[in-house]
PDB file of C-alpha atoms in Angstrom:
ATOM      1  CA  UNK A   1      10.819 -49.851 103.880  1.00  0.00           C
ATOM      2  CA  UNK A   2       9.905 -46.483 106.304  1.00  0.00           C
ATOM      3  CA  UNK A   3      10.803 -43.447 104.965  1.00  0.00           C
ATOM      4  CA  UNK A   4      14.313 -42.940 106.870  1.00  0.00           C
ATOM      5  CA  UNK A   5      15.052 -46.569 104.278  1.00  0.00           C
ATOM      6  CA  UNK A   6      13.695 -45.472 101.344  1.00  0.00           C
ATOM      7  CA  UNK A   7      15.403 -41.379 101.938  1.00  0.00           C
ATOM      8  CA  UNK A   8      18.796 -43.808 102.105  1.00  0.00           C
ATOM      9  CA  UNK A   9      18.232 -45.755  99.186  1.00  0.00           C
ATOM     10  CA  UNK A  10      17.693 -42.062  96.951  1.00  0.00           C
ATOM     11  CA  UNK A  11      20.508 -40.086  98.480  1.00  0.00           C
ATOM     12  CA  UNK A  12      22.844 -43.536  97.559  1.00  0.00           C
ATOM     13  CA  UNK A  13      21.556 -43.600  94.035  1.00  0.00           C
ATOM     14  CA  UNK A  14      21.983 -39.821  93.281  1.00  0.00           C
ATOM     15  CA  UNK A  15      25.520 -40.264  94.089  1.00  0.00           C
ATOM     16  CA  UNK A  16      25.834 -43.496  91.870  1.00  0.00           C
ATOM     17  CA  UNK A  17      24.497 -41.385  88.849  1.00  0.00           C
ATOM     18  CA  UNK A  18      26.917 -38.762  89.596  1.00  0.00           C
ATOM     19  CA  UNK A  19      29.975 -41.386  88.966  1.00  0.00           C
ATOM     20  CA  UNK A  20      30.538 -42.058  84.941  1.00  0.00           C
ATOM     21  CA  UNK A  21      32.949 -45.215  84.669  1.00  0.00           C
ATOM     22  CA  UNK A  22      34.977 -45.972  81.516  1.00  0.00           C
ATOM     23  CA  UNK A  23      33.556 -48.270  78.985  1.00  0.00           C
ATOM     24  CA  UNK A  24      34.657 -52.002  79.969  1.00  0.00           C
ATOM     25  CA  UNK A  25      36.287 -50.949  83.221  1.00  0.00           C
ATOM     26  CA  UNK A  26      36.141 -53.472  85.305  1.00  0.00           C
ATOM     27  CA  UNK A  27      36.569 -53.729  89.445  1.00  0.00           C
ATOM     28  CA  UNK A  28      39.319 -54.320  90.032  1.00  0.00           C
ATOM     29  CA  UNK A  29      41.605 -55.986  93.208  1.00  0.00           C
ATOM     30  CA  UNK A  30      43.353 -53.186  95.357  1.00  0.00           C
ATOM     31  CA  UNK A  31      44.282 -52.683  98.977  1.00  0.00           C
ATOM     32  CA  UNK A  32      44.070 -49.225 100.817  1.00  0.00           C
ATOM     33  CA  UNK A  33      45.133 -47.930 103.874  1.00  0.00           C
ATOM     34  CA  UNK A  34      44.985 -43.809 105.004  1.00  0.00           C
ATOM     35  CA  UNK A  35      47.748 -41.035 105.543  1.00  0.00           C
ATOM     36  CA  UNK A  36      47.895 -39.573 108.899  1.00  0.00           C
ATOM     37  CA  UNK A  37      47.093 -35.810 107.655  1.00  0.00           C
ATOM     38  CA  UNK A  38      45.628 -32.915 109.159  1.00  0.00           C
ATOM     39  CA  UNK A  39      41.453 -31.941 108.827  1.00  0.00           C
ATOM     40  CA  UNK A  40      41.085 -34.920 106.806  1.00  0.00           C
ATOM     41  CA  UNK A  41      43.195 -34.045 103.639  1.00  0.00           C
ATOM     42  CA  UNK A  42      46.363 -35.027 102.462  1.00  0.00           C
ATOM     43  CA  UNK A  43      47.360 -30.492 102.012  1.00  0.00           C
ATOM     44  CA  UNK A  44      50.937 -31.548 101.228  1.00  0.00           C
ATOM     45  CA  UNK A  45      52.398 -30.835  97.912  1.00  0.00           C
ATOM     46  CA  UNK A  46      52.326 -34.741  97.049  1.00  0.00           C
ATOM     47  CA  UNK A  47      54.874 -35.523  93.564  1.00  0.00           C
ATOM     48  CA  UNK A  48      52.515 -34.629  91.279  1.00  0.00           C
ATOM     49  CA  UNK A  49      52.996 -31.099  92.031  1.00  0.00           C
ATOM     50  CA  UNK A  50      49.307 -29.762  92.620  1.00  0.00           C
ATOM     51  CA  UNK A  51      50.809 -27.684  95.770  1.00  0.00           C
ATOM     52  CA  UNK A  52      48.309 -26.513  98.332  1.00  0.00           C
ATOM     53  CA  UNK A  53      45.767 -29.665  97.544  1.00  0.00           C
ATOM     54  CA  UNK A  54      42.824 -27.484  99.154  1.00  0.00           C
ATOM     55  CA  UNK A  55      43.317 -24.858  96.704  1.00  0.00           C
ATOM     56  CA  UNK A  56      43.023 -27.414  94.044  1.00  0.00           C
ATOM     57  CA  UNK A  57      39.839 -28.526  95.281  1.00  0.00           C
ATOM     58  CA  UNK A  58      41.594 -32.395  95.553  1.00  0.00           C
ATOM     59  CA  UNK A  59      41.908 -31.830  99.420  1.00  0.00           C
ATOM     60  CA  UNK A  60      39.073 -33.832 100.461  1.00  0.00           C
ATOM     61  CA  UNK A  61      39.410 -36.994  98.060  1.00  0.00           C
ATOM     62  CA  UNK A  62      43.064 -37.535  97.371  1.00  0.00           C
ATOM     63  CA  UNK A  63      45.278 -40.156  97.091  1.00  0.00           C
ATOM     64  CA  UNK A  64      49.145 -41.816  96.341  1.00  0.00           C
ATOM     65  CA  UNK A  65      49.397 -44.578  94.155  1.00  0.00           C
ATOM     66  CA  UNK A  66      51.758 -47.658  94.443  1.00  0.00           C
ATOM     67  CA  UNK A  67      54.521 -47.513  91.676  1.00  0.00           C
ATOM     68  CA  UNK A  68      52.699 -50.523  89.222  1.00  0.00           C
ATOM     69  CA  UNK A  69      49.666 -47.354  89.231  1.00  0.00           C
ATOM     70  CA  UNK A  70      51.303 -43.804  89.498  1.00  0.00           C
ATOM     71  CA  UNK A  71      52.630 -45.165  86.464  1.00  0.00           C
ATOM     72  CA  UNK A  72      55.646 -42.548  87.107  1.00  0.00           C
ATOM     73  CA  UNK A  73      53.656 -39.507  87.132  1.00  0.00           C
ATOM     74  CA  UNK A  74      51.401 -40.504  84.179  1.00  0.00           C
ATOM     75  CA  UNK A  75      48.035 -40.754  86.369  1.00  0.00           C
ATOM     76  CA  UNK A  76      48.625 -37.582  88.168  1.00  0.00           C
ATOM     77  CA  UNK A  77      45.205 -36.159  88.171  1.00  0.00           C
ATOM     78  CA  UNK A  78      42.830 -39.047  87.427  1.00  0.00           C
ATOM     79  CA  UNK A  79      39.889 -40.172  88.995  1.00  0.00           C
ATOM     80  CA  UNK A  80      39.409 -43.649  90.819  1.00  0.00           C
ATOM     81  CA  UNK A  81      35.918 -44.973  92.291  1.00  0.00           C
ATOM     82  CA  UNK A  82      36.834 -47.090  95.192  1.00  0.00           C
ATOM     83  CA  UNK A  83      34.590 -49.295  97.643  1.00  0.00           C
ATOM     84  CA  UNK A  84      35.882 -51.545 100.926  1.00  0.00           C
ATOM     85  CA  UNK A  85      35.188 -55.265 100.288  1.00  0.00           C
ATOM     86  CA  UNK A  86      35.049 -58.265 101.980  1.00  0.00           C
ATOM     87  CA  UNK A  87      35.908 -57.486 105.477  1.00  0.00           C
ATOM     88  CA  UNK A  88      32.637 -56.797 107.581  1.00  0.00           C
ATOM     89  CA  UNK A  89      34.663 -56.221 110.560  1.00  0.00           C
ATOM     90  CA  UNK A  90      35.904 -52.751 108.570  1.00  0.00           C
ATOM     91  CA  UNK A  91      33.766 -52.174 105.636  1.00  0.00           C
ATOM     92  CA  UNK A  92      31.151 -49.602 106.257  1.00  0.00           C
ATOM     93  CA  UNK A  93      27.614 -51.624 105.515  1.00  0.00           C
ATOM     94  CA  UNK A  94      26.290 -51.297 102.138  1.00  0.00           C
ATOM     95  CA  UNK A  95      29.888 -51.312 100.677  1.00  0.00           C
ATOM     96  CA  UNK A  96      29.286 -47.352 100.042  1.00  0.00           C
ATOM     97  CA  UNK A  97      32.426 -46.029  97.257  1.00  0.00           C
ATOM     98  CA  UNK A  98      34.267 -43.066  96.877  1.00  0.00           C
ATOM     99  CA  UNK A  99      35.952 -41.255  94.497  1.00  0.00           C
ATOM    100  CA  UNK A 100      39.805 -39.960  94.802  1.00  0.00           C
ATOM    101  CA  UNK A 101      42.210 -38.007  92.285  1.00  0.00           C
ATOM    102  CA  UNK A 102      45.616 -39.001  92.117  1.00  0.00           C
ATOM    103  CA  UNK A 103      47.697 -36.830  93.878  1.00  0.00           C
ATOM    104  CA  UNK A 104      50.765 -37.860  95.356  1.00  0.00           C
ATOM    105  CA  UNK A 105      52.980 -41.445  94.860  1.00  0.00           C
ATOM    106  CA  UNK A 106      53.256 -44.172  97.652  1.00  0.00           C
ATOM    107  CA  UNK A 107      56.384 -45.143  98.001  1.00  0.00           C
ATOM    108  CA  UNK A 108      57.447 -48.437  98.297  1.00  0.00           C
ATOM    109  CA  UNK A 109      59.285 -50.426 101.375  1.00  0.00           C
ATOM    110  CA  UNK A 110      61.281 -52.918 100.222  1.00  0.00           C
ATOM    111  CA  UNK A 111      62.302 -53.552 103.822  1.00  0.00           C
ATOM    112  CA  UNK A 112      58.876 -54.249 104.674  1.00  0.00           C
ATOM    113  CA  UNK A 113      56.792 -56.684 103.625  1.00  0.00           C
ATOM    114  CA  UNK A 114      54.068 -56.010 101.490  1.00  0.00           C
ATOM    115  CA  UNK A 115      51.512 -57.812 104.070  1.00  0.00           C
ATOM    116  CA  UNK A 116      53.161 -55.543 106.775  1.00  0.00           C
ATOM    117  CA  UNK A 117      54.123 -52.014 105.660  1.00  0.00           C
ATOM    118  CA  UNK A 118      55.457 -52.788 102.174  1.00  0.00           C
ATOM    119  CA  UNK A 119      51.874 -52.603 100.963  1.00  0.00           C
ATOM    120  CA  UNK A 120      53.465 -49.854  98.006  1.00  0.00           C
ATOM    121  CA  UNK A 121      55.431 -51.889  96.993  1.00  0.00           C
ATOM    122  CA  UNK A 122      55.830 -53.115  93.235  1.00  0.00           C
ATOM    123  CA  UNK A 123      54.041 -54.956  91.798  1.00  0.00           C
ATOM    124  CA  UNK A 124      51.437 -53.916  94.571  1.00  0.00           C
ATOM    125  CA  UNK A 125      48.540 -52.663  93.817  1.00  0.00           C
ATOM    126  CA  UNK A 126      47.856 -49.918  96.620  1.00  0.00           C
ATOM    127  CA  UNK A 127      46.100 -46.397  97.295  1.00  0.00           C
ATOM    128  CA  UNK A 128      47.469 -44.157 100.259  1.00  0.00           C
ATOM    129  CA  UNK A 129      43.805 -42.442 100.788  1.00  0.00           C
ATOM    130  CA  UNK A 130      43.298 -39.161 102.546  1.00  0.00           C
ATOM    131  CA  UNK A 131      41.291 -39.687 105.814  1.00  0.00           C
ATOM    132  CA  UNK A 132      38.326 -38.015 105.276  1.00  0.00           C
ATOM    133  CA  UNK A 133      38.069 -40.305 101.850  1.00  0.00           C
ATOM    134  CA  UNK A 134      38.795 -43.622 103.442  1.00  0.00           C
ATOM    135  CA  UNK A 135      36.115 -42.750 106.108  1.00  0.00           C
ATOM    136  CA  UNK A 136      33.478 -42.642 103.540  1.00  0.00           C
ATOM    137  CA  UNK A 137      34.342 -46.577 102.808  1.00  0.00           C
ATOM    138  CA  UNK A 138      35.924 -48.009 105.756  1.00  0.00           C
ATOM    139  CA  UNK A 139      36.081 -47.480 109.665  1.00  0.00           C
ATOM    140  CA  UNK A 140      39.297 -45.413 110.653  1.00  0.00           C
ATOM    141  CA  UNK A 141      39.950 -48.414 113.291  1.00  0.00           C
ATOM    142  CA  UNK A 142      40.864 -49.884 110.039  1.00  0.00           C
ATOM    143  CA  UNK A 143      44.608 -50.585 109.542  1.00  0.00           C
ATOM    144  CA  UNK A 144      44.779 -51.606 105.860  1.00  0.00           C
ATOM    145  CA  UNK A 145      41.489 -53.147 103.732  1.00  0.00           C
ATOM    146  CA  UNK A 146      40.768 -54.449 100.635  1.00  0.00           C
ATOM    147  CA  UNK A 147      38.692 -52.755  98.402  1.00  0.00           C
ATOM    148  CA  UNK A 148      37.471 -52.871  94.200  1.00  0.00           C
ATOM    149  CA  UNK A 149      38.439 -49.763  92.265  1.00  0.00           C
ATOM    150  CA  UNK A 150      37.865 -48.666  88.652  1.00  0.00           C
ATOM    151  CA  UNK A 151      38.800 -45.316  86.386  1.00  0.00           C
ATOM    152  CA  UNK A 152      35.791 -43.335  86.528  1.00  0.00           C
ATOM    153  CA  UNK A 153      35.769 -40.001  84.685  1.00  0.00           C
ATOM    154  CA  UNK A 154      36.738 -36.690  86.586  1.00  0.00           C
ATOM    155  CA  UNK A 155      33.914 -34.286  87.198  1.00  0.00           C
ATOM    156  CA  UNK A 156      35.434 -30.608  88.259  1.00  0.00           C
ATOM    157  CA  UNK A 157      34.239 -27.145  88.497  1.00  0.00           C
ATOM    158  CA  UNK A 158      35.290 -24.509  86.292  1.00  0.00           C
ATOM    159  CA  UNK A 159      37.878 -24.619  83.615  1.00  0.00           C
ATOM    160  CA  UNK A 160      41.280 -25.949  83.863  1.00  0.00           C
ATOM    161  CA  UNK A 161      44.052 -23.683  85.312  1.00  0.00           C
ATOM    162  CA  UNK A 162      47.411 -22.989  84.482  1.00  0.00           C
ATOM    163  CA  UNK A 163      49.598 -21.862  86.708  1.00  0.00           C
ATOM    164  CA  UNK A 164      52.716 -20.192  85.891  1.00  0.00           C
ATOM    165  CA  UNK A 165      56.381 -21.218  87.055  1.00  0.00           C
ATOM    166  CA  UNK A 166      59.772 -21.058  86.609  1.00  0.00           C
ATOM    167  CA  UNK A 167      62.442 -18.437  85.512  1.00  0.00           C
ATOM    168  CA  UNK A 168      62.743 -16.105  82.571  1.00  0.00           C
ATOM    169  CA  UNK A 169      64.697 -18.790  80.217  1.00  0.00           C
ATOM    170  CA  UNK A 170      62.655 -21.825  82.334  1.00  0.00           C
ATOM    171  CA  UNK A 171      59.357 -21.309  81.214  1.00  0.00           C
ATOM    172  CA  UNK A 172      57.293 -24.500  83.641  1.00  0.00           C
ATOM    173  CA  UNK A 173      53.469 -24.162  84.199  1.00  0.00           C
ATOM    174  CA  UNK A 174      51.262 -27.060  86.379  1.00  0.00           C
ATOM    175  CA  UNK A 175      48.439 -28.234  85.059  1.00  0.00           C
ATOM    176  CA  UNK A 176      44.664 -28.397  87.682  1.00  0.00           C
ATOM    177  CA  UNK A 177      41.569 -29.100  88.256  1.00  0.00           C
ATOM    178  CA  UNK A 178      41.481 -31.242  84.437  1.00  0.00           C
ATOM    179  CA  UNK A 179      38.202 -33.813  83.466  1.00  0.00           C
ATOM    180  CA  UNK A 180      37.105 -36.135  82.166  1.00  0.00           C
ATOM    181  CA  UNK A 181      40.700 -38.417  81.693  1.00  0.00           C
ATOM    182  CA  UNK A 182      41.965 -36.059  84.602  1.00  0.00           C
ATOM    183  CA  UNK A 183      45.230 -37.050  82.771  1.00  0.00           C
ATOM    184  CA  UNK A 184      47.557 -35.316  80.359  1.00  0.00           C
ATOM    185  CA  UNK A 185      49.359 -36.454  77.967  1.00  0.00           C
ATOM    186  CA  UNK A 186      51.193 -33.401  75.978  1.00  0.00           C
ATOM    187  CA  UNK A 187      50.583 -29.548  76.031  1.00  0.00           C
ATOM    188  CA  UNK A 188      51.598 -27.007  73.688  1.00  0.00           C
ATOM    189  CA  UNK A 189      52.559 -23.384  74.452  1.00  0.00           C
ATOM    190  CA  UNK A 190      52.090 -20.163  72.344  1.00  0.00           C
ATOM    191  CA  UNK A 191      53.064 -17.194  72.588  1.00  0.00           C
ATOM    192  CA  UNK A 192      52.115 -14.008  70.422  1.00  0.00           C
ATOM    193  CA  UNK A 193      55.654 -14.071  68.956  1.00  0.00           C
ATOM    194  CA  UNK A 194      55.995 -17.967  68.314  1.00  0.00           C
ATOM    195  CA  UNK A 195      54.172 -21.079  66.820  1.00  0.00           C
ATOM    196  CA  UNK A 196      52.680 -23.921  68.629  1.00  0.00           C
ATOM    197  CA  UNK A 197      56.135 -25.510  71.114  1.00  0.00           C
ATOM    198  CA  UNK A 198      55.680 -29.019  72.482  1.00  0.00           C
ATOM    199  CA  UNK A 199      56.442 -28.961  76.053  1.00  0.00           C
ATOM    200  CA  UNK A 200      57.829 -31.819  78.340  1.00  0.00           C
ATOM    201  CA  UNK A 201      56.806 -33.589  81.413  1.00  0.00           C
ATOM    202  CA  UNK A 202      59.263 -32.107  84.000  1.00  0.00           C
ATOM    203  CA  UNK A 203      57.587 -34.014  87.380  1.00  0.00           C
ATOM    204  CA  UNK A 204      53.975 -34.927  88.278  1.00  0.00           C
ATOM    205  CA  UNK A 205      51.853 -32.670  86.221  1.00  0.00           C
ATOM    206  CA  UNK A 206      54.111 -29.661  85.119  1.00  0.00           C
ATOM    207  CA  UNK A 207      54.752 -29.037  82.496  1.00  0.00           C
ATOM    208  CA  UNK A 208      58.418 -27.179  80.678  1.00  0.00           C
ATOM    209  CA  UNK A 209      60.583 -25.952  77.811  1.00  0.00           C
ATOM    210  CA  UNK A 210      63.401 -23.887  77.418  1.00  0.00           C
ATOM    211  CA  UNK A 211      61.792 -20.114  76.224  1.00  0.00           C
ATOM    212  CA  UNK A 212      61.545 -17.065  77.396  1.00  0.00           C
ATOM    213  CA  UNK A 213      57.462 -16.479  77.195  1.00  0.00           C
ATOM    214  CA  UNK A 214      57.399 -12.686  78.947  1.00  0.00           C
ATOM    215  CA  UNK A 215      55.501 -10.010  77.787  1.00  0.00           C
ATOM    216  CA  UNK A 216      52.926 -12.659  75.379  1.00  0.00           C
ATOM    217  CA  UNK A 217      49.888 -13.278  76.030  1.00  0.00           C
ATOM    218  CA  UNK A 218      50.440 -17.338  75.837  1.00  0.00           C
ATOM    219  CA  UNK A 219      47.698 -20.036  74.667  1.00  0.00           C
ATOM    220  CA  UNK A 220      48.148 -23.757  76.030  1.00  0.00           C
ATOM    221  CA  UNK A 221      47.135 -27.115  74.227  1.00  0.00           C
ATOM    222  CA  UNK A 222      46.130 -29.656  76.138  1.00  0.00           C
ATOM    223  CA  UNK A 223      45.698 -33.692  74.743  1.00  0.00           C
ATOM    224  CA  UNK A 224      44.337 -36.001  77.436  1.00  0.00           C
ATOM    225  CA  UNK A 225      45.087 -40.088  77.961  1.00  0.00           C
ATOM    226  CA  UNK A 226      42.724 -40.545  76.032  1.00  0.00           C
ATOM    227  CA  UNK A 227      43.803 -38.266  72.788  1.00  0.00           C
ATOM    228  CA  UNK A 228      40.859 -35.564  72.874  1.00  0.00           C
ATOM    229  CA  UNK A 229      43.060 -32.153  72.622  1.00  0.00           C
ATOM    230  CA  UNK A 230      41.496 -28.703  73.716  1.00  0.00           C
ATOM    231  CA  UNK A 231      42.421 -25.074  72.993  1.00  0.00           C
ATOM    232  CA  UNK A 232      42.545 -22.087  75.064  1.00  0.00           C
ATOM    233  CA  UNK A 233      43.632 -18.743  73.513  1.00  0.00           C
ATOM    234  CA  UNK A 234      45.197 -15.941  75.116  1.00  0.00           C
ATOM    235  CA  UNK A 235      44.562 -17.431  79.132  1.00  0.00           C
ATOM    236  CA  UNK A 236      47.252 -15.162  80.447  1.00  0.00           C
ATOM    237  CA  UNK A 237      47.915 -11.787  79.136  1.00  0.00           C
ATOM    238  CA  UNK A 238      50.221  -9.959  78.455  1.00  0.00           C
ATOM    239  CA  UNK A 239      51.586  -8.494  81.747  1.00  0.00           C
ATOM    240  CA  UNK A 240      51.129 -12.496  83.483  1.00  0.00           C
ATOM    241  CA  UNK A 241      54.067 -13.258  86.207  1.00  0.00           C
ATOM    242  CA  UNK A 242      55.140 -17.005  87.820  1.00  0.00           C
ATOM    243  CA  UNK A 243      53.325 -17.734  90.731  1.00  0.00           C
ATOM    244  CA  UNK A 244      49.725 -16.403  89.022  1.00  0.00           C
ATOM    245  CA  UNK A 245      47.163 -18.705  87.513  1.00  0.00           C
ATOM    246  CA  UNK A 246      44.827 -18.422  84.728  1.00  0.00           C
ATOM    247  CA  UNK A 247      42.179 -20.365  83.847  1.00  0.00           C
ATOM    248  CA  UNK A 248      41.051 -21.848  80.218  1.00  0.00           C
ATOM    249  CA  UNK A 249      38.619 -24.087  78.416  1.00  0.00           C
ATOM    250  CA  UNK A 250      37.031 -27.500  80.357  1.00  0.00           C
ATOM    251  CA  UNK A 251      37.576 -30.968  78.481  1.00  0.00           C
ATOM    252  CA  UNK A 252      33.175 -31.414  78.746  1.00  0.00           C
ATOM    253  CA  UNK A 253      30.960 -35.362  78.235  1.00  0.00           C
ATOM    254  CA  UNK A 254      30.201 -35.534  74.649  1.00  0.00           C
TER     255      UNK A 254
END
């Protein structure tokens, strides 16, 4: 084996070691296309509400999911490993994989057949990937490719992020950069003059409650889809303002 081949094999092995799949997660079949985005990234806000995906650190490796996978937004923030298979013309040689974060919803188009344009129609499993992520597994000339996918744990840098939204009596928080599960199942918020108040999912990863928390430091209790709960105390200071983002604790590998 030549030096170049050995180096490539080493890089592939190192990349694979960084991906942690869930136990008993088998590869499943789906299809994938890419969005006509800017600079190879999905930069529009999307149905998960993350806003600028570059700032949310999802931009280069983002995907929109079809109805059955998106599950009304509950999978926002989850991570999937995807590889192109069974297409010698369009798949990158060796079927390398890429990990993407769910940031958007791929809307169905029931005016078109599932084999020509209606790729996100129920109950089809489909990924509309950022162009940069798609290029890591398939050739850009490809239109739609067969893929295999599986859930993997999300590797994040830094803590969970809490972005303050809403108004005086309608408090809303956007939760992003969630490690491991990526998904958020439940959220509670606590001010210095309140107990723990459950929040409801508004849309995507925006959670809300009808309460005025102004002039109070805020703490958050976040429960992930696997049932793990993490509490970040006094994340936002007393003088927090709408539009600001604060960093809390992070779910870590056991």
